[in-house]
Short mmCIF file of C-alpha atoms in Angstrom, two decimals:
data_model
loop_
_atom_site.label_atom_id
_atom_site.label_comp_id
_atom_site.label_asym_id
_atom_site.label_seq_id
_atom_site.Cartn_x
_atom_site.Cartn_y
_atom_site.Cartn_z
CA MET A 1 -165.72 -218.62 138.33
CA ARG A 2 -163.75 -218.41 141.60
CA GLN A 3 -166.90 -217.40 143.45
CA LEU A 4 -168.82 -220.31 141.87
CA ALA A 5 -166.03 -222.70 142.76
CA LYS A 6 -165.98 -221.52 146.37
CA ARG A 7 -169.76 -221.85 146.58
CA LEU A 8 -170.19 -225.20 144.77
CA LEU A 9 -166.93 -227.09 145.24
CA VAL A 10 -165.03 -228.32 148.25
CA LEU A 11 -161.71 -226.47 148.17
CA GLN A 12 -158.61 -226.43 150.34
CA GLY A 13 -158.15 -222.67 149.95
CA ASN A 14 -154.80 -222.60 148.18
CA GLU A 15 -155.92 -223.53 144.65
CA ASP A 16 -154.67 -221.43 141.74
CA ASP A 17 -156.70 -220.38 138.70
CA TYR A 18 -155.74 -223.44 136.63
CA THR A 19 -156.79 -225.86 139.39
CA LEU A 20 -160.14 -224.13 139.78
CA HIS A 21 -160.62 -224.19 136.00
CA CYS A 22 -159.95 -227.92 135.79
CA SER A 23 -162.19 -228.65 138.79
CA LEU A 24 -165.11 -226.74 137.29
CA VAL A 25 -164.68 -228.36 133.85
CA THR A 26 -164.57 -231.84 135.40
CA ALA A 27 -167.58 -231.19 137.63
CA ALA A 28 -169.60 -229.72 134.74
CA ALA A 29 -168.92 -232.68 132.44
CA ARG A 30 -172.12 -234.29 133.76
CA ARG A 31 -175.50 -232.76 134.34
CA ASN A 32 -175.52 -231.70 137.96
CA ALA A 33 -175.87 -228.62 140.12
CA VAL A 34 -172.41 -227.37 139.24
CA ALA A 35 -173.10 -227.67 135.51
CA GLU A 36 -176.44 -225.91 135.84
CA ALA A 37 -174.91 -223.09 137.91
CA VAL A 38 -172.11 -222.62 135.39
CA GLN A 39 -174.66 -222.74 132.54
CA LYS A 40 -176.81 -220.11 134.20
CA ASP A 41 -173.87 -217.84 134.97
CA LEU A 42 -172.54 -217.97 131.43
CA GLU A 43 -175.99 -217.40 129.93
CA GLN A 44 -176.42 -214.28 132.06
CA ARG A 45 -172.91 -213.00 131.41
CA PHE A 46 -173.15 -213.44 127.60
CA SER A 47 -176.86 -212.79 127.21
CA LEU A 48 -176.34 -210.16 124.49
CA ASP A 49 -174.24 -212.52 122.38
CA VAL A 50 -176.75 -215.36 122.92
CA ARG A 51 -179.66 -213.18 121.74
CA SER A 52 -177.65 -211.97 118.74
CA ALA A 53 -176.69 -215.52 117.72
CA ALA A 54 -180.29 -216.69 118.13
CA GLN A 55 -181.20 -214.72 114.98
CA ALA A 56 -179.23 -217.25 112.91
CA LYS A 57 -181.67 -219.93 111.68
CA CYS A 58 -179.23 -222.30 109.98
CA ARG A 59 -175.66 -223.52 110.22
CA GLU A 60 -174.47 -221.29 107.39
CA SER A 61 -175.89 -218.13 108.93
CA LEU A 62 -174.48 -219.14 112.35
CA THR A 63 -171.08 -219.78 110.74
CA ALA A 64 -171.14 -216.36 109.09
CA TRP A 65 -172.11 -214.73 112.39
CA TRP A 66 -169.24 -216.46 114.19
CA ARG A 67 -166.68 -215.48 111.57
CA ALA A 68 -167.83 -211.86 111.72
CA ARG A 69 -167.52 -211.78 115.50
CA ALA A 70 -164.18 -213.59 115.48
CA ALA A 71 -162.82 -211.11 112.92
CA GLN A 72 -163.61 -208.25 115.27
CA GLY A 73 -161.26 -209.70 117.87
CA GLU A 74 -163.34 -208.36 120.75
CA ALA A 75 -165.55 -210.27 123.23
CA ILE A 76 -164.73 -213.56 121.53
CA ALA A 77 -165.58 -215.50 124.70
CA GLY A 78 -169.24 -214.47 124.48
CA ALA A 79 -169.35 -215.30 120.75
CA LEU A 80 -167.77 -218.71 121.42
CA TRP A 81 -170.34 -219.56 124.12
CA ALA A 82 -173.26 -218.33 122.00
CA THR A 83 -172.07 -220.37 118.98
CA LEU A 84 -171.35 -223.65 120.80
CA THR A 85 -174.67 -223.55 122.70
CA HIS A 86 -176.70 -222.65 119.58
CA ALA A 87 -179.21 -225.24 118.41
CA ARG A 88 -177.81 -225.12 114.83
CA CYS A 89 -174.19 -225.79 115.92
CA ASP A 90 -173.32 -229.34 114.80
CA GLU A 91 -170.11 -231.34 115.16
CA TRP A 92 -168.68 -229.95 111.92
CA LEU A 93 -169.16 -226.32 112.99
CA GLU A 94 -167.97 -227.08 116.51
CA MET A 95 -164.69 -228.49 115.15
CA ARG A 96 -164.20 -225.48 112.94
CA VAL A 97 -164.89 -223.05 115.79
CA LEU A 98 -162.63 -224.86 118.27
CA GLY A 99 -159.84 -225.04 115.70
CA GLN A 100 -160.09 -221.34 114.99
CA VAL A 101 -160.08 -220.57 118.71
CA HIS A 102 -157.01 -222.79 119.09
CA MET A 103 -155.18 -220.81 116.41
CA LEU A 104 -156.35 -217.56 117.94
CA GLN A 105 -154.79 -218.67 121.20
CA HIS A 106 -151.46 -219.14 119.40
CA GLN A 107 -151.81 -215.69 117.86
CA VAL A 108 -152.72 -214.19 121.19
CA GLY A 109 -149.71 -215.86 122.79
CA ALA A 110 -147.39 -214.56 120.09
CA ALA A 111 -148.94 -211.10 120.42
CA GLN A 112 -148.48 -211.25 124.15
CA ARG A 113 -144.82 -212.12 123.68
CA VAL A 114 -144.45 -209.25 121.25
CA ASP A 115 -146.29 -206.97 123.65
CA LEU A 116 -144.07 -208.15 126.49
CA SER A 117 -140.93 -207.41 124.48
CA ARG A 118 -142.31 -204.05 123.50
CA TYR A 119 -143.28 -203.45 127.09
CA ARG A 120 -139.73 -204.13 128.19
CA GLU A 121 -138.41 -201.75 125.55
CA LEU A 122 -140.88 -199.13 126.65
CA ALA A 123 -139.93 -199.76 130.27
CA ASP A 124 -136.25 -199.25 129.46
CA GLU A 125 -137.09 -196.14 127.46
CA HIS A 126 -139.24 -194.92 130.32
CA GLN A 127 -136.37 -195.38 132.77
CA ALA A 128 -134.00 -193.51 130.45
CA LEU A 129 -136.52 -190.71 130.07
CA ALA A 130 -137.04 -190.67 133.82
CA ARG A 131 -133.30 -190.33 134.38
CA GLU A 132 -133.07 -187.58 131.78
CA TYR A 133 -136.06 -185.84 133.31
CA ALA A 134 -134.44 -186.03 136.75
CA ALA A 135 -131.23 -184.49 135.34
CA VAL A 136 -133.24 -181.73 133.66
CA GLN A 137 -135.13 -181.18 136.89
CA ARG A 138 -131.87 -180.85 138.79
CA ARG A 139 -130.56 -178.34 136.24
CA VAL A 140 -133.79 -176.38 136.44
CA THR A 141 -133.59 -176.38 140.23
CA THR A 142 -129.98 -175.19 140.12
CA TRP A 143 -130.86 -172.48 137.63
CA SER A 144 -133.83 -171.41 139.74
CA LEU A 145 -131.61 -171.07 142.82
CA GLU A 146 -129.01 -169.08 140.87
CA HIS A 147 -131.73 -166.89 139.41
CA ALA A 148 -133.16 -166.31 142.88
CA ARG A 149 -129.73 -165.32 144.20
CA GLU A 150 -129.17 -162.98 141.26
CA GLN A 151 -132.62 -161.49 141.81
CA GLN A 152 -131.84 -160.89 145.48
CA ALA A 153 -128.49 -159.29 144.59
CA TRP A 154 -130.23 -157.12 142.01
CA GLU A 155 -132.81 -156.06 144.56
CA ARG A 156 -130.05 -155.13 147.03
CA ASP A 157 -128.23 -153.11 144.38
CA LYS A 158 -131.49 -151.46 143.43
CA LEU A 159 -132.14 -150.44 147.05
CA GLN A 160 -128.59 -149.12 147.42
CA LEU A 161 -128.85 -147.10 144.22
CA ARG A 162 -132.22 -145.79 145.31
CA ALA A 163 -130.78 -144.74 148.67
CA ALA A 164 -127.84 -143.06 146.93
CA GLN A 165 -130.22 -141.28 144.57
CA ILE A 166 -132.34 -140.02 147.47
CA SER A 167 -129.20 -138.84 149.27
CA LEU A 168 -127.98 -136.97 146.19
CA GLN A 169 -131.39 -135.43 145.65
CA THR A 170 -131.45 -134.31 149.28
CA GLN A 171 -127.98 -132.79 148.99
CA LEU A 172 -128.98 -131.06 145.76
CA ALA A 173 -132.11 -129.62 147.39
CA GLN A 174 -130.08 -128.38 150.35
CA ALA A 175 -127.49 -126.82 148.05
CA GLN A 176 -130.22 -125.11 146.02
CA GLU A 177 -131.85 -123.84 149.21
CA GLN A 178 -128.52 -122.51 150.49
CA LEU A 179 -127.83 -120.86 147.13
CA ALA A 180 -131.25 -119.23 147.25
CA ARG A 181 -130.52 -117.86 150.74
CA TRP A 182 -127.17 -116.50 149.58
CA GLN A 183 -128.75 -114.85 146.56
CA ALA A 184 -131.48 -113.34 148.74
CA ALA A 185 -128.90 -112.05 151.24
CA ARG A 186 -126.69 -110.55 148.50
CA PRO A 187 -128.86 -109.35 145.62
CA ASP A 188 -125.82 -107.77 143.95
CA LEU A 189 -124.13 -111.16 143.60
CA PRO A 190 -124.72 -111.47 139.81
CA GLU A 191 -123.18 -108.02 139.24
CA ARG A 192 -120.24 -108.92 141.45
CA GLU A 193 -119.73 -112.13 139.52
CA ALA A 194 -119.78 -110.22 136.25
CA LEU A 195 -117.26 -107.72 137.61
CA ARG A 196 -115.13 -110.58 138.90
CA GLU A 197 -115.05 -112.14 135.44
CA ARG A 198 -114.18 -108.79 133.82
CA LEU A 199 -111.45 -108.20 136.36
CA ALA A 200 -110.05 -111.68 135.80
CA GLU A 201 -109.92 -110.99 132.09
CA GLN A 202 -108.22 -107.64 132.71
CA ILE A 203 -105.66 -109.18 135.08
CA GLU A 204 -104.90 -111.90 132.57
CA ARG A 205 -104.49 -109.25 129.85
CA ASN A 206 -102.20 -107.21 132.10
CA GLN A 207 -100.09 -110.26 132.86
CA THR A 208 -99.81 -110.99 129.15
CA LEU A 209 -98.76 -107.43 128.44
CA GLN A 210 -96.29 -107.50 131.33
CA ARG A 211 -94.69 -110.66 129.96
CA GLU A 212 -94.43 -108.99 126.56
CA VAL A 213 -92.83 -105.91 128.16
CA ASN A 214 -90.34 -108.10 130.01
CA ARG A 215 -89.53 -109.95 126.82
CA LEU A 216 -88.94 -106.72 124.91
CA ALA A 217 -86.92 -105.27 127.79
CA ALA A 218 -84.66 -108.31 127.74
CA ARG A 219 -83.96 -107.69 124.05
CA LEU A 220 -82.93 -104.03 124.54
CA PRO A 221 -79.18 -103.39 124.26
CA VAL A 222 -77.25 -102.54 127.41
CA VAL A 223 -76.57 -98.79 127.69
CA PRO A 224 -72.84 -98.04 128.26
CA ASP A 225 -71.82 -96.41 131.51
CA VAL A 226 -70.44 -93.36 129.67
CA PHE A 227 -73.97 -92.11 129.05
CA GLU A 228 -75.46 -89.95 131.67
CA ALA A 229 -78.72 -91.04 133.22
CA PRO A 230 -81.72 -88.96 132.18
CA GLU A 231 -83.14 -86.63 134.67
CA PRO A 232 -86.16 -88.15 136.42
CA ALA A 233 -89.61 -86.72 136.14
CA PRO A 234 -90.09 -84.02 138.69
CA GLU A 235 -93.14 -85.28 140.54
CA ILE A 236 -92.18 -88.95 140.88
CA ASP A 237 -88.50 -88.15 141.55
CA VAL A 238 -89.46 -85.87 144.36
CA LEU A 239 -91.59 -88.59 145.88
CA VAL A 240 -88.79 -91.15 145.60
CA SER A 241 -85.97 -88.88 146.76
CA MET A 242 -87.93 -87.64 149.75
CA PRO A 243 -87.44 -89.69 152.88
CA VAL A 244 -90.49 -91.91 153.37
CA LYS A 245 -91.54 -92.29 156.97
CA LEU A 246 -93.83 -95.10 158.04
CA GLU A 247 -92.58 -95.67 161.58
CA ARG A 248 -94.30 -98.37 163.57
CA ARG A 249 -96.46 -99.32 160.61
CA VAL A 250 -97.02 -102.81 159.20
CA VAL A 251 -96.77 -102.95 155.41
CA LEU A 252 -98.10 -106.07 153.64
CA CYS A 253 -96.89 -106.76 150.11
CA VAL A 254 -99.19 -109.14 148.20
CA GLY A 255 -97.65 -110.61 145.05
CA GLY A 256 -94.44 -109.63 143.34
CA ARG A 257 -91.53 -111.64 142.03
CA GLY A 258 -89.83 -114.00 144.42
CA GLY A 259 -86.39 -112.60 143.67
CA SER A 260 -87.51 -109.04 144.43
CA VAL A 261 -88.90 -109.77 147.92
CA PRO A 262 -85.59 -108.90 149.70
CA GLN A 263 -85.58 -105.54 147.91
CA TYR A 264 -89.19 -104.93 149.00
CA ARG A 265 -88.25 -105.81 152.57
CA GLN A 266 -85.26 -103.45 152.47
CA ALA A 267 -87.41 -100.61 151.17
CA VAL A 268 -90.11 -101.11 153.84
CA GLU A 269 -87.75 -101.56 156.76
CA GLY A 270 -85.80 -98.52 155.55
CA CYS A 271 -88.96 -96.49 156.19
CA GLY A 272 -89.11 -97.72 159.78
CA ALA A 273 -92.01 -100.11 159.11
CA GLN A 274 -92.47 -103.85 159.55
CA PHE A 275 -92.57 -105.92 156.34
CA LEU A 276 -95.01 -108.77 155.63
CA HIS A 277 -95.26 -110.69 152.37
CA HIS A 278 -97.75 -113.07 150.74
CA ASP A 279 -97.14 -114.33 147.20
CA GLY A 280 -100.81 -114.08 146.22
CA GLY A 281 -101.56 -117.78 145.92
CA SER A 282 -98.71 -119.39 143.98
CA GLU A 283 -97.06 -121.07 146.98
CA HIS A 284 -98.46 -119.59 150.17
CA LYS A 285 -101.79 -120.93 151.37
CA PRO A 286 -104.80 -118.67 150.76
CA ALA A 287 -105.82 -119.10 154.43
CA GLN A 288 -102.65 -117.26 155.52
CA LEU A 289 -103.67 -114.12 153.64
CA GLU A 290 -106.58 -113.13 155.90
CA PRO A 291 -104.61 -112.83 159.21
CA GLN A 292 -101.83 -110.92 157.41
CA LEU A 293 -104.40 -108.49 156.01
CA ALA A 294 -105.82 -108.02 159.50
CA ALA A 295 -102.35 -107.24 160.93
CA ALA A 296 -101.34 -104.78 158.17
CA ASP A 297 -101.72 -101.01 158.27
CA LEU A 298 -100.90 -100.59 154.58
CA VAL A 299 -101.39 -103.10 151.76
CA ILE A 300 -99.49 -102.94 148.49
CA CYS A 301 -101.09 -105.29 145.96
CA GLN A 302 -99.13 -106.10 142.81
CA THR A 303 -101.99 -107.06 140.49
CA GLY A 304 -99.83 -108.56 137.77
CA CYS A 305 -98.50 -111.39 139.97
CA ILE A 306 -101.43 -112.62 142.08
CA SER A 307 -104.38 -114.93 141.59
CA HIS A 308 -107.93 -113.75 141.06
CA ASP A 309 -109.00 -115.06 144.44
CA ALA A 310 -106.19 -113.22 146.25
CA TYR A 311 -107.06 -109.99 144.43
CA TRP A 312 -110.69 -110.19 145.52
CA ARG A 313 -109.73 -111.08 149.08
CA VAL A 314 -107.44 -108.03 149.32
CA LYS A 315 -109.95 -105.67 147.77
CA ASP A 316 -112.88 -106.90 149.86
CA HIS A 317 -110.94 -106.83 153.14
CA CYS A 318 -109.57 -103.33 152.61
CA LYS A 319 -113.00 -102.05 151.59
CA ARG A 320 -114.74 -103.53 154.61
CA HIS A 321 -112.11 -102.35 157.12
CA GLN A 322 -111.39 -98.95 155.47
CA LYS A 323 -107.74 -99.94 155.12
CA ARG A 324 -105.36 -98.15 152.74
CA CYS A 325 -104.50 -100.28 149.72
CA VAL A 326 -102.25 -99.33 146.78
CA PHE A 327 -102.48 -101.37 143.56
CA VAL A 328 -99.26 -101.70 141.53
CA GLU A 329 -99.34 -103.13 138.02
CA THR A 330 -95.56 -103.42 137.41
CA PRO A 331 -93.72 -105.83 139.77
CA SER A 332 -90.50 -103.80 140.09
CA ARG A 333 -88.63 -102.18 142.98
CA SER A 334 -89.06 -98.67 141.60
CA ALA A 335 -92.82 -99.14 141.28
CA PHE A 336 -92.91 -100.55 144.81
CA GLU A 337 -90.96 -97.57 146.19
CA ARG A 338 -93.24 -95.14 144.38
CA ALA A 339 -96.24 -96.90 145.97
CA LEU A 340 -94.63 -96.52 149.39
CA ALA A 341 -93.91 -92.84 148.76
CA GLN A 342 -97.46 -92.25 147.55
CA ALA A 343 -98.94 -93.99 150.61
CA ALA A 344 -96.68 -91.97 152.96
CA ALA A 345 -97.60 -88.73 151.20
CA ASP A 346 -101.32 -89.49 151.43
CA GLU A 347 -100.98 -90.30 155.12
CA SER A 348 -99.07 -87.06 155.75
CA ALA A 349 -101.73 -85.09 153.93
CA GLU A 350 -104.48 -86.67 156.00
CA THR A 351 -102.53 -85.97 159.20
CA THR A 352 -102.10 -82.31 158.24
CA LEU A 353 -105.81 -81.96 157.56
#
């Protein structure tokens, strides 16, 4: 219609739809070029409805056709034009059709108002949903960032653990390789370990027995002075009573009771020798034992009062360096003096030979 109005009417250019509508209706009230152009345009636009309505041959059939099309509620403009321009449409039918269209306009207006109210409700609901969606989106974004940070931290921890695992595996492989070299260099190592365990058990058993002997000795009654001391055994007494000479020798005592060390020193220095002492691992450092063993000419090892490691150090050193070593099971002064006498006698015998 706007294109027809621009082509057929003289316009100022600022007319709205209602002004154009009124101008076309007024111009088409009489038979003229405007009316014919509008007639032709409407006939072409609603040609399907016009051909459908043309099948009605009387007013009743045209009325029924109109009511059926109006009940559908779709394309009512074409049905209205086809009905009003039909040859069987008289004044009675025209009034009925126009009245029904008038009421339909009221219904359409009411429906539009309802639709507008519903539209506003939907718009408000849409805004609320949009706000809620934005909040959910923000939470999802925050969660995604936190998850990404946690994933990065987990990846870092994973790399660190992997590096630590590789380092431990490398150290384990090196340790296994070193152990294999040691075992290849010393094929008797398993036998030595077995002997070491047996010796440790024997030393522990000896210490237990020595403690039991000490306990029983403490329970013995004191012998009065009026009794005469028994005569000593000939062989040992001779060794003890004979003057022991170890001049310019270094005697190392490994182990022994702490309270008996001064007596050991007195016995050694009485023979003209120099006294060294190592407790066998209870207080002295194990590293101090090796230089003392190297400086000693004679080693007296009291097996009941030393550690397993000290025992093996003493035995291994003396074996490697062909150094005299006397093992004493009882940590007493008499046993220590007998060991000194035995070592001096052995040395004298070797010198004579």
